[in-house]
mmCIF file of C-alpha atoms and ligand atoms in Angstrom:
data_model
loop_
_atom_site.group_PDB
_atom_site.id
_atom_site.type_symbol
_atom_site.label_atom_id
_atom_site.label_comp_id
_atom_site.label_asym_id
_atom_site.label_seq_id
_atom_site.Cartn_x
_atom_site.Cartn_y
_atom_site.Cartn_z
ATOM 1 C CA UNK J 1 114.299 144.884 64.141
ATOM 2 C CA UNK J 2 115.345 142.761 61.030
ATOM 3 C CA UNK J 3 117.027 139.397 61.158
ATOM 4 C CA UNK J 4 120.290 140.484 60.131
ATOM 5 C CA UNK J 5 120.560 143.199 62.660
ATOM 6 C CA UNK J 6 119.611 140.775 65.437
ATOM 7 C CA UNK J 7 122.234 138.222 64.134
ATOM 8 C CA UNK J 8 124.838 141.057 64.171
ATOM 9 C CA UNK J 9 123.908 141.881 67.717
ATOM 10 C CA UNK J 10 124.011 138.154 68.812
ATOM 11 C CA UNK J 11 127.515 137.819 67.182
ATOM 12 C CA UNK J 12 128.731 140.919 68.980
ATOM 13 C CA UNK J 13 127.497 139.523 72.281
ATOM 14 C CA UNK J 14 129.144 136.195 71.522
ATOM 15 C CA UNK J 15 132.392 137.979 70.708
ATOM 16 C CA UNK J 16 132.130 140.176 73.999
ATOM 17 C CA UNK J 17 131.953 136.851 75.902
ATOM 18 C CA UNK J 18 134.865 135.416 74.088
ATOM 19 C CA UNK J 19 132.872 132.879 71.896
ATOM 20 C CA UNK J 20 133.345 132.677 68.027
ATOM 21 C CA UNK J 21 130.521 132.690 65.781
ATOM 22 C CA UNK J 22 130.048 128.946 65.068
ATOM 23 C CA UNK J 23 130.735 127.145 68.118
ATOM 24 C CA UNK J 24 128.021 125.524 70.322
ATOM 25 C CA UNK J 25 127.982 127.131 73.762
ATOM 26 C CA UNK J 26 127.572 125.422 77.136
ATOM 27 C CA UNK J 27 125.258 128.384 78.008
ATOM 28 C CA UNK J 28 124.488 128.282 81.659
ATOM 29 C CA UNK J 29 128.128 127.911 82.987
ATOM 30 C CA UNK J 30 129.395 130.417 80.328
ATOM 31 C CA UNK J 31 126.928 133.235 81.208
ATOM 32 C CA UNK J 32 127.616 132.490 85.033
ATOM 33 C CA UNK J 33 131.205 132.834 84.492
ATOM 34 C CA UNK J 34 131.187 135.777 81.987
ATOM 35 C CA UNK J 35 128.489 137.968 83.209
ATOM 36 C CA UNK J 36 129.652 138.841 86.745
ATOM 37 C CA UNK J 37 126.487 140.833 87.685
ATOM 38 C CA UNK J 38 123.995 138.191 86.518
ATOM 39 C CA UNK J 39 121.743 135.930 88.750
ATOM 40 C CA UNK J 40 119.832 132.986 87.307
ATOM 41 C CA UNK J 41 116.800 131.873 89.380
ATOM 42 C CA UNK J 42 114.971 128.871 88.240
ATOM 43 C CA UNK J 43 111.419 129.012 89.412
ATOM 44 C CA UNK J 44 108.220 126.758 89.160
ATOM 45 C CA UNK J 45 105.928 128.707 86.595
ATOM 46 C CA UNK J 46 103.033 128.241 84.474
ATOM 47 C CA UNK J 47 103.860 126.207 81.317
ATOM 48 C CA UNK J 48 102.945 129.167 79.055
ATOM 49 C CA UNK J 49 105.531 131.416 80.758
ATOM 50 C CA UNK J 50 108.977 130.911 79.735
ATOM 51 C CA UNK J 51 110.743 133.236 82.036
ATOM 52 C CA UNK J 52 111.109 136.792 83.088
ATOM 53 C CA UNK J 53 114.019 139.402 83.861
ATOM 54 C CA UNK J 54 114.572 142.196 86.184
ATOM 55 C CA UNK J 55 117.462 144.725 86.247
ATOM 56 C CA UNK J 56 118.300 147.405 88.823
ATOM 57 C CA UNK J 57 121.511 149.222 89.344
ATOM 58 C CA UNK J 58 124.217 147.127 88.007
ATOM 59 C CA UNK J 59 122.508 143.806 88.781
ATOM 60 C CA UNK J 60 120.612 141.812 86.358
ATOM 61 C CA UNK J 61 118.334 138.762 87.171
ATOM 62 C CA UNK J 62 116.720 136.353 84.919
ATOM 63 C CA UNK J 63 114.068 133.798 85.963
ATOM 64 C CA UNK J 64 113.719 130.592 84.119
ATOM 65 C CA UNK J 65 110.716 128.018 84.129
ATOM 66 C CA UNK J 66 112.093 125.099 85.964
ATOM 67 C CA UNK J 67 109.597 122.884 84.316
ATOM 68 C CA UNK J 68 110.776 123.464 80.774
ATOM 69 C CA UNK J 69 113.393 121.390 78.963
ATOM 70 C CA UNK J 70 117.134 122.316 78.944
ATOM 71 C CA UNK J 71 116.774 123.221 75.354
ATOM 72 C CA UNK J 72 113.873 125.564 76.078
ATOM 73 C CA UNK J 73 115.709 126.880 79.164
ATOM 74 C CA UNK J 74 118.740 127.680 77.332
ATOM 75 C CA UNK J 75 116.529 129.496 74.681
ATOM 76 C CA UNK J 76 114.712 131.411 77.487
ATOM 77 C CA UNK J 77 118.011 132.477 79.008
ATOM 78 C CA UNK J 78 119.234 133.707 75.624
ATOM 79 C CA UNK J 79 116.015 135.481 75.269
ATOM 80 C CA UNK J 80 116.225 137.226 78.641
ATOM 81 C CA UNK J 81 119.761 138.296 77.592
ATOM 82 C CA UNK J 82 118.204 140.404 74.999
ATOM 83 C CA UNK J 83 115.833 142.169 77.512
ATOM 84 C CA UNK J 84 118.686 142.635 79.874
ATOM 85 C CA UNK J 85 121.129 144.118 77.457
ATOM 86 C CA UNK J 86 119.097 145.526 74.565
ATOM 87 C CA UNK J 87 115.776 146.541 76.012
ATOM 88 C CA UNK J 88 115.172 149.412 78.337
ATOM 89 C CA UNK J 89 112.125 147.921 80.274
ATOM 90 C CA UNK J 90 113.381 147.124 83.781
ATOM 91 C CA UNK J 91 110.789 144.287 84.365
ATOM 92 C CA UNK J 92 109.454 141.858 81.734
ATOM 93 C CA UNK J 93 107.450 138.605 82.060
ATOM 94 C CA UNK J 94 107.876 136.481 78.811
ATOM 95 C CA UNK J 95 105.010 134.334 77.409
ATOM 96 C CA UNK J 96 105.446 131.668 75.064
ATOM 97 C CA UNK J 97 103.966 132.411 71.598
ATOM 98 C CA UNK J 98 103.532 136.224 72.329
ATOM 99 C CA UNK J 99 102.714 138.437 69.285
ATOM 100 C CA UNK J 100 104.618 141.398 70.944
ATOM 101 C CA UNK J 101 107.314 142.833 68.634
ATOM 102 C CA UNK J 102 109.968 143.028 71.342
ATOM 103 C CA UNK J 103 109.248 139.396 72.460
ATOM 104 C CA UNK J 104 109.845 138.294 68.771
ATOM 105 C CA UNK J 105 112.968 140.274 68.652
ATOM 106 C CA UNK J 106 114.119 138.541 71.850
ATOM 107 C CA UNK J 107 113.352 135.184 70.437
ATOM 108 C CA UNK J 108 115.137 135.678 67.236
ATOM 109 C CA UNK J 109 118.152 137.208 69.067
ATOM 110 C CA UNK J 110 118.075 134.100 71.311
ATOM 111 C CA UNK J 111 117.876 131.848 68.360
ATOM 112 C CA UNK J 112 121.072 133.560 66.616
ATOM 113 C CA UNK J 113 122.895 133.840 69.852
ATOM 114 C CA UNK J 114 122.787 130.101 70.450
ATOM 115 C CA UNK J 115 123.296 129.366 66.641
ATOM 116 C CA UNK J 116 124.088 132.544 64.317
ATOM 117 C CA UNK J 117 123.121 132.455 60.825
ATOM 118 C CA UNK J 118 126.632 131.599 59.578
ATOM 119 C CA UNK J 119 126.800 128.710 62.142
ATOM 120 C CA UNK J 120 123.782 127.055 60.621
ATOM 121 C CA UNK J 121 125.028 127.671 57.161
ATOM 122 C CA UNK J 122 128.583 126.092 57.899
ATOM 123 C CA UNK J 123 126.850 123.206 59.729
ATOM 124 C CA UNK J 124 124.953 122.459 56.649
ATOM 125 C CA UNK J 125 127.903 122.630 54.402
ATOM 126 C CA UNK J 126 130.056 120.559 56.747
ATOM 127 C CA UNK J 127 127.691 117.820 57.000
ATOM 128 C CA UNK J 128 126.445 117.898 53.327
ATOM 129 C CA UNK J 129 122.880 118.715 54.231
ATOM 130 C CA UNK J 130 120.600 119.370 51.161
ATOM 131 C CA UNK J 131 117.269 118.390 52.545
ATOM 132 C CA UNK J 132 116.521 118.314 56.287
ATOM 133 C CA UNK J 133 114.935 115.178 57.800
ATOM 134 C CA UNK J 134 114.255 114.331 61.351
ATOM 135 C CA UNK J 135 117.469 112.601 61.827
ATOM 136 C CA UNK J 136 119.483 115.493 60.573
ATOM 137 C CA UNK J 137 117.459 117.948 62.729
ATOM 138 C CA UNK J 138 118.191 115.917 65.834
ATOM 139 C CA UNK J 139 121.824 115.704 65.107
ATOM 140 C CA UNK J 140 121.883 119.597 64.643
ATOM 141 C CA UNK J 141 119.883 120.368 67.829
ATOM 142 C CA UNK J 142 122.093 118.022 69.792
ATOM 143 C CA UNK J 143 125.285 119.528 68.369
ATOM 144 C CA UNK J 144 124.061 123.199 69.332
ATOM 145 C CA UNK J 145 122.022 122.103 72.266
ATOM 146 C CA UNK J 146 118.982 124.043 71.144
ATOM 147 C CA UNK J 147 115.377 123.145 71.618
ATOM 148 C CA UNK J 148 113.694 120.946 68.838
ATOM 149 C CA UNK J 149 111.010 123.501 68.652
ATOM 150 C CA UNK J 150 113.258 126.479 68.134
ATOM 151 C CA UNK J 151 115.354 124.645 65.519
ATOM 152 C CA UNK J 152 112.217 123.548 63.426
ATOM 153 C CA UNK J 153 110.761 127.081 63.681
ATOM 154 C CA UNK J 154 113.941 128.640 62.437
ATOM 155 C CA UNK J 155 114.193 126.130 59.565
ATOM 156 C CA UNK J 156 110.524 126.837 58.576
ATOM 157 C CA UNK J 157 111.195 130.672 58.677
ATOM 158 C CA UNK J 158 114.299 130.206 56.451
ATOM 159 C CA UNK J 159 112.072 128.085 53.996
ATOM 160 C CA UNK J 160 114.292 125.124 54.478
ATOM 161 C CA UNK J 161 111.380 123.017 55.508
ATOM 162 C CA UNK J 162 107.755 123.467 54.496
ATOM 163 C CA UNK J 163 104.878 124.271 56.854
ATOM 164 C CA UNK J 164 103.531 120.557 56.574
ATOM 165 C CA UNK J 165 107.100 119.281 57.374
ATOM 166 C CA UNK J 166 107.331 121.689 60.395
ATOM 167 C CA UNK J 167 104.123 120.228 61.667
ATOM 168 C CA UNK J 168 105.196 116.611 61.055
ATOM 169 C CA UNK J 169 108.581 117.258 62.876
ATOM 170 C CA UNK J 170 106.822 118.618 65.994
ATOM 171 C CA UNK J 171 106.177 116.552 69.118
ATOM 172 C CA UNK J 172 108.223 114.617 71.438
ATOM 173 C CA UNK J 173 111.688 113.644 70.012
ATOM 174 C CA UNK J 174 113.254 111.938 72.966
ATOM 175 C CA UNK J 175 112.720 108.431 71.745
ATOM 176 C CA UNK J 176 114.205 109.414 68.378
ATOM 177 C CA UNK J 177 117.103 111.103 69.954
ATOM 178 C CA UNK J 178 117.637 107.811 71.868
ATOM 179 C CA UNK J 179 117.563 105.866 68.585
ATOM 180 C CA UNK J 180 120.313 108.108 67.356
ATOM 181 C CA UNK J 181 122.506 107.333 70.326
ATOM 182 C CA UNK J 182 121.856 110.522 72.243
ATOM 183 C CA UNK J 183 120.910 110.951 75.853
ATOM 184 C CA UNK J 184 117.842 112.747 76.643
ATOM 185 C CA UNK J 185 119.188 115.456 78.780
ATOM 186 C CA UNK J 186 118.352 118.147 76.220
ATOM 187 C CA UNK J 187 114.739 117.228 76.532
ATOM 188 C CA UNK J 188 114.593 117.433 80.230
ATOM 189 C CA UNK J 189 115.121 120.450 82.634
ATOM 190 C CA UNK J 190 118.649 121.588 83.227
ATOM 191 C CA UNK J 191 117.567 122.490 86.604
ATOM 192 C CA UNK J 192 114.090 121.160 87.564
ATOM 193 C CA UNK J 193 113.283 122.974 90.813
ATOM 194 C CA UNK J 194 113.345 126.259 92.531
ATOM 195 C CA UNK J 195 117.230 127.106 92.393
ATOM 196 C CA UNK J 196 119.571 129.996 92.005
ATOM 197 C CA UNK J 197 122.928 130.352 90.201
ATOM 198 C CA UNK J 198 125.264 133.192 89.690
ATOM 199 C CA UNK J 199 125.870 136.494 91.499
ATOM 200 C CA UNK J 200 123.526 136.411 94.363
ATOM 201 C CA UNK J 201 125.049 133.432 95.611
ATOM 202 C CA UNK J 202 128.555 134.900 95.244
ATOM 203 C CA UNK J 203 127.328 138.171 96.910
ATOM 204 C CA UNK J 204 125.986 136.302 99.973
ATOM 205 C CA UNK J 205 129.027 134.200 100.433
ATOM 206 C CA UNK J 206 131.316 137.217 100.070
ATOM 207 C CA UNK J 207 129.302 139.319 102.613
ATOM 208 C CA UNK J 208 129.693 136.592 105.047
ATOM 209 C CA UNK J 209 133.465 136.224 104.308
ATOM 210 C CA UNK J 210 133.880 139.922 105.060
ATOM 211 C CA UNK J 211 131.878 139.618 108.270
ATOM 212 C CA UNK J 212 129.243 141.943 106.974
ATOM 213 C CA UNK J 213 126.400 139.307 107.830
ATOM 214 C CA UNK J 214 126.278 136.560 110.469
ATOM 215 C CA UNK J 215 126.118 132.825 109.800
ATOM 216 C CA UNK J 216 122.442 132.826 110.568
ATOM 217 C CA UNK J 217 121.684 135.748 108.116
ATOM 218 C CA UNK J 218 123.802 134.005 105.347
ATOM 219 C CA UNK J 219 121.740 130.783 105.832
ATOM 220 C CA UNK J 220 118.426 132.855 105.711
ATOM 221 C CA UNK J 221 119.624 134.602 102.491
ATOM 222 C CA UNK J 222 120.535 131.293 100.852
ATOM 223 C CA UNK J 223 117.364 129.540 101.870
ATOM 224 C CA UNK J 224 115.435 132.494 100.449
ATOM 225 C CA UNK J 225 116.993 131.766 97.081
ATOM 226 C CA UNK J 226 116.282 127.974 97.476
ATOM 227 C CA UNK J 227 119.900 127.145 98.141
ATOM 228 C CA UNK J 228 119.356 124.522 100.851
ATOM 229 C CA UNK J 229 122.178 122.369 99.711
ATOM 230 C CA UNK J 230 124.534 125.247 100.559
ATOM 231 C CA UNK J 231 122.954 125.571 104.091
ATOM 232 C CA UNK J 232 122.807 121.881 104.813
ATOM 233 C CA UNK J 233 126.194 120.980 102.861
ATOM 234 C CA UNK J 234 124.451 118.552 100.563
ATOM 235 C CA UNK J 235 126.532 117.456 97.463
ATOM 236 C CA UNK J 236 123.748 117.112 94.827
ATOM 237 C CA UNK J 237 121.337 119.677 93.524
HETATM 238 ZN ZN1 ZN W 1 110.659 138.387 76.591
#
Protein backbone atom coordinates (compact mmCIF):
# COMPACT_ATOMS: atom_id res chain seq x y z
CA UNK A 1 0.00 0.00 0.00
CA UNK A 2 1.39 3.46 -0.76
CA UNK A 3 2.53 5.88 1.96
CA UNK A 4 -0.36 8.31 1.51
CA UNK A 5 -2.98 5.61 1.84
CA UNK A 6 -1.29 4.27 4.99
CA UNK A 7 -1.05 7.81 6.37
CA UNK A 8 -4.77 8.31 5.66
CA UNK A 9 -5.60 5.06 7.49
CA UNK A 10 -3.44 6.16 10.43
CA UNK A 11 -5.16 9.57 10.61
CA UNK A 12 -8.57 7.89 10.41
CA UNK A 13 -7.59 5.56 13.27
CA UNK A 14 -6.35 8.53 15.35
CA UNK A 15 -9.60 10.35 14.75
CA UNK A 16 -11.63 7.23 15.71
CA UNK A 17 -9.90 7.23 19.10
CA UNK A 18 -10.27 11.00 19.52
CA UNK A 19 -6.75 12.18 18.65
CA UNK A 20 -6.07 14.97 16.14
CA UNK A 21 -3.45 14.52 13.45
CA UNK A 22 -0.50 16.29 15.03
CA UNK A 23 -0.46 15.75 18.81
CA UNK A 24 1.95 13.29 20.45
CA UNK A 25 0.13 10.26 21.93
CA UNK A 26 0.62 8.59 25.30
CA UNK A 27 0.11 5.36 23.41
CA UNK A 28 -0.28 2.51 25.93
CA UNK A 29 -2.74 4.26 28.31
CA UNK A 30 -4.66 5.60 25.31
CA UNK A 31 -5.20 2.29 23.51
CA UNK A 32 -5.94 0.55 26.83
CA UNK A 33 -8.65 3.13 27.45
CA UNK A 34 -10.10 3.44 23.93
CA UNK A 35 -9.89 -0.11 22.60
CA UNK A 36 -12.09 -1.95 25.07
CA UNK A 37 -11.51 -5.43 23.61
CA UNK A 38 -7.71 -5.13 23.46
CA UNK A 39 -5.27 -7.02 25.69
CA UNK A 40 -1.57 -6.10 25.68
CA UNK A 41 0.79 -8.84 26.85
CA UNK A 42 4.45 -7.96 27.45
CA UNK A 43 6.60 -11.06 27.07
CA UNK A 44 10.28 -11.86 26.99
CA UNK A 45 11.12 -12.75 23.37
CA UNK A 46 14.18 -13.14 21.20
CA UNK A 47 15.63 -9.78 20.26
CA UNK A 48 14.78 -10.05 16.54
CA UNK A 49 11.06 -10.53 17.28
CA UNK A 50 9.30 -7.26 18.02
CA UNK A 51 5.89 -8.70 18.81
CA UNK A 52 2.90 -10.71 17.68
CA UNK A 53 -0.86 -10.49 17.60
CA UNK A 54 -3.89 -12.72 17.73
CA UNK A 55 -7.57 -12.04 17.20
CA UNK A 56 -10.59 -14.23 17.82
CA UNK A 57 -14.31 -13.39 18.09
CA UNK A 58 -14.30 -9.77 19.21
CA UNK A 59 -11.08 -10.02 21.23
CA UNK A 60 -7.74 -8.65 20.10
CA UNK A 61 -4.42 -9.47 21.77
CA UNK A 62 -1.02 -7.95 21.06
CA UNK A 63 2.26 -9.32 22.38
CA UNK A 64 5.17 -6.91 22.88
CA UNK A 65 8.83 -7.85 23.43
CA UNK A 66 9.53 -6.83 27.03
CA UNK A 67 13.26 -6.47 26.34
CA UNK A 68 12.86 -3.62 23.86
CA UNK A 69 12.96 0.11 24.58
CA UNK A 70 9.76 2.08 25.22
CA UNK A 71 10.17 3.79 21.84
CA UNK A 72 10.40 0.40 20.15
CA UNK A 73 7.54 -1.08 22.22
CA UNK A 74 5.26 1.83 21.26
CA UNK A 75 6.20 1.35 17.61
CA UNK A 76 5.49 -2.40 17.87
CA UNK A 77 2.09 -1.73 19.48
CA UNK A 78 1.22 0.67 16.65
CA UNK A 79 2.46 -1.95 14.15
CA UNK A 80 0.24 -4.64 15.75
CA UNK A 81 -2.75 -2.26 15.50
CA UNK A 82 -2.33 -2.51 11.72
CA UNK A 83 -2.54 -6.33 11.83
CA UNK A 84 -5.44 -6.32 14.29
CA UNK A 85 -7.57 -3.81 12.38
CA UNK A 86 -6.52 -3.89 8.71
CA UNK A 87 -5.05 -7.34 8.05
CA UNK A 88 -7.19 -10.50 7.86
CA UNK A 89 -4.58 -12.91 9.24
CA UNK A 90 -5.73 -14.11 12.69
CA UNK A 91 -2.23 -14.73 14.09
CA UNK A 92 1.01 -12.99 13.12
CA UNK A 93 4.53 -13.05 14.53
CA UNK A 94 6.52 -9.94 13.64
CA UNK A 95 10.23 -10.01 12.98
CA UNK A 96 12.32 -6.86 12.91
CA UNK A 97 13.65 -6.12 9.40
CA UNK A 98 11.23 -8.46 7.62
CA UNK A 99 10.96 -8.02 3.84
CA UNK A 100 7.33 -9.12 3.79
CA UNK A 101 5.03 -6.51 2.17
CA UNK A 102 2.44 -6.65 4.96
CA UNK A 103 5.18 -6.21 7.56
CA UNK A 104 6.45 -3.12 5.71
CA UNK A 105 2.91 -1.72 5.47
CA UNK A 106 2.43 -2.32 9.21
CA UNK A 107 5.75 -0.54 9.92
CA UNK A 108 4.83 2.48 7.81
CA UNK A 109 1.33 2.60 9.31
CA UNK A 110 2.90 2.52 12.79
CA UNK A 111 5.25 5.37 11.92
CA UNK A 112 2.32 7.47 10.60
CA UNK A 113 0.06 6.53 13.51
CA UNK A 114 2.57 7.85 16.05
CA UNK A 115 3.56 10.83 13.87
CA UNK A 116 1.44 11.49 10.73
CA UNK A 117 3.03 13.10 7.65
CA UNK A 118 1.51 16.49 8.51
CA UNK A 119 2.66 16.26 12.12
CA UNK A 120 6.29 15.93 11.02
CA UNK A 121 5.83 18.73 8.49
CA UNK A 122 4.33 21.05 11.12
CA UNK A 123 6.98 20.09 13.68
CA UNK A 124 9.70 21.09 11.20
CA UNK A 125 7.97 24.37 10.44
CA UNK A 126 7.26 25.25 14.08
CA UNK A 127 10.87 24.55 15.04
CA UNK A 128 12.41 26.22 11.96
CA UNK A 129 14.25 23.04 10.99
CA UNK A 130 16.04 23.24 7.66
CA UNK A 131 18.69 20.59 8.21
CA UNK A 132 18.38 17.76 10.73
CA UNK A 133 21.23 17.12 13.15
CA UNK A 134 21.40 14.71 16.11
CA UNK A 135 20.15 17.31 18.60
CA UNK A 136 17.10 18.16 16.49
CA UNK A 137 16.38 14.45 15.95
CA UNK A 138 16.52 13.76 19.70
CA UNK A 139 14.18 16.72 20.40
CA UNK A 140 11.70 15.38 17.84
CA UNK A 141 11.78 11.74 19.03
CA UNK A 142 11.30 12.93 22.61
CA UNK A 143 8.37 15.15 21.63
CA UNK A 144 6.60 12.32 19.77
CA UNK A 145 8.03 9.56 22.03
CA UNK A 146 9.04 7.52 19.00
CA UNK A 147 12.08 5.29 18.73
CA UNK A 148 15.32 6.82 17.48
CA UNK A 149 15.62 4.12 14.83
CA UNK A 150 12.12 4.69 13.43
CA UNK A 151 12.62 8.47 13.23
CA UNK A 152 15.95 8.33 11.42
CA UNK A 153 14.58 5.60 9.11
CA UNK A 154 11.62 7.85 8.28
CA UNK A 155 13.90 10.87 7.67
CA UNK A 156 16.09 8.77 5.38
CA UNK A 157 13.05 7.52 3.43
CA UNK A 158 11.84 11.13 3.08
CA UNK A 159 15.28 12.11 1.70
CA UNK A 160 15.64 14.53 4.59
CA UNK A 161 18.91 12.92 5.66
CA UNK A 162 21.41 11.03 3.52
CA UNK A 163 22.21 7.33 3.94
CA UNK A 164 25.60 8.34 5.41
CA UNK A 165 23.88 10.60 7.95
CA UNK A 166 21.43 7.80 8.77
CA UNK A 167 24.35 5.49 9.56
CA UNK A 168 26.12 8.17 11.60
CA UNK A 169 22.96 8.89 13.66
CA UNK A 170 22.44 5.19 14.50
CA UNK A 171 23.52 3.78 17.83
CA UNK A 172 22.91 4.44 21.48
CA UNK A 173 21.56 7.96 21.97
CA UNK A 174 20.80 7.74 25.68
CA UNK A 175 23.81 9.81 26.69
CA UNK A 176 23.08 12.42 24.04
CA UNK A 177 19.46 12.62 25.26
CA UNK A 178 20.75 13.19 28.82
CA UNK A 179 22.98 15.97 27.52
CA UNK A 180 19.87 17.62 26.06
CA UNK A 181 18.20 17.43 29.48
CA UNK A 182 15.91 14.46 28.79
CA UNK A 183 15.46 11.39 30.98
CA UNK A 184 16.24 8.00 29.48
CA UNK A 185 12.78 6.40 29.75
CA UNK A 186 12.24 6.40 25.97
CA UNK A 187 15.34 4.23 25.55
CA UNK A 188 14.39 1.74 28.26
CA UNK A 189 11.43 -0.70 28.30
CA UNK A 190 7.99 0.70 29.19
CA UNK A 191 7.39 -2.65 30.90
CA UNK A 192 10.46 -4.85 31.22
CA UNK A 193 9.00 -8.17 32.36
CA UNK A 194 6.18 -10.59 31.53
CA UNK A 195 3.02 -8.61 32.28
CA UNK A 196 -0.49 -7.99 30.97
CA UNK A 197 -2.55 -4.82 30.46
CA UNK A 198 -6.04 -4.24 29.12
CA UNK A 199 -9.16 -6.28 28.66
CA UNK A 200 -8.01 -9.66 30.01
CA UNK A 201 -7.49 -8.08 33.42
CA UNK A 202 -10.86 -6.32 33.26
CA UNK A 203 -12.64 -9.55 32.24
CA UNK A 204 -11.13 -11.58 35.09
CA UNK A 205 -12.01 -8.92 37.69
CA UNK A 206 -15.52 -8.60 36.26
CA UNK A 207 -16.10 -12.38 36.26
CA UNK A 208 -15.10 -12.45 39.94
CA UNK A 209 -17.32 -9.48 40.84
CA UNK A 210 -20.27 -11.18 39.14
CA UNK A 211 -19.44 -14.35 41.10
CA UNK A 212 -18.87 -16.33 37.91
CA UNK A 213 -15.48 -17.50 39.19
CA UNK A 214 -14.10 -18.19 42.66
CA UNK A 215 -11.35 -16.16 44.30
CA UNK A 216 -8.92 -19.03 43.78
CA UNK A 217 -9.79 -19.24 40.07
CA UNK A 218 -9.40 -15.46 39.74
CA UNK A 219 -5.90 -15.66 41.25
CA UNK A 220 -5.07 -18.54 38.93
CA UNK A 221 -6.17 -16.52 35.87
CA UNK A 222 -4.22 -13.47 37.06
CA UNK A 223 -1.07 -15.51 37.69
CA UNK A 224 -1.44 -17.06 34.21
CA UNK A 225 -1.09 -13.52 32.88
CA UNK A 226 1.87 -12.70 35.19
CA UNK A 227 -0.24 -10.36 37.31
CA UNK A 228 1.39 -11.37 40.61
CA UNK A 229 1.04 -7.81 41.92
CA UNK A 230 -2.78 -8.07 41.75
CA UNK A 231 -2.80 -11.44 43.48
CA UNK A 232 -0.45 -10.35 46.24
CA UNK A 233 -1.62 -6.72 46.38
CA UNK A 234 1.76 -5.23 45.56
CA UNK A 235 1.86 -1.53 44.67
CA UNK A 236 4.63 -1.49 42.06
CA UNK A 237 5.03 -3.37 38.81
ZN1 LIG B 1 3.87 -7.48 11.83
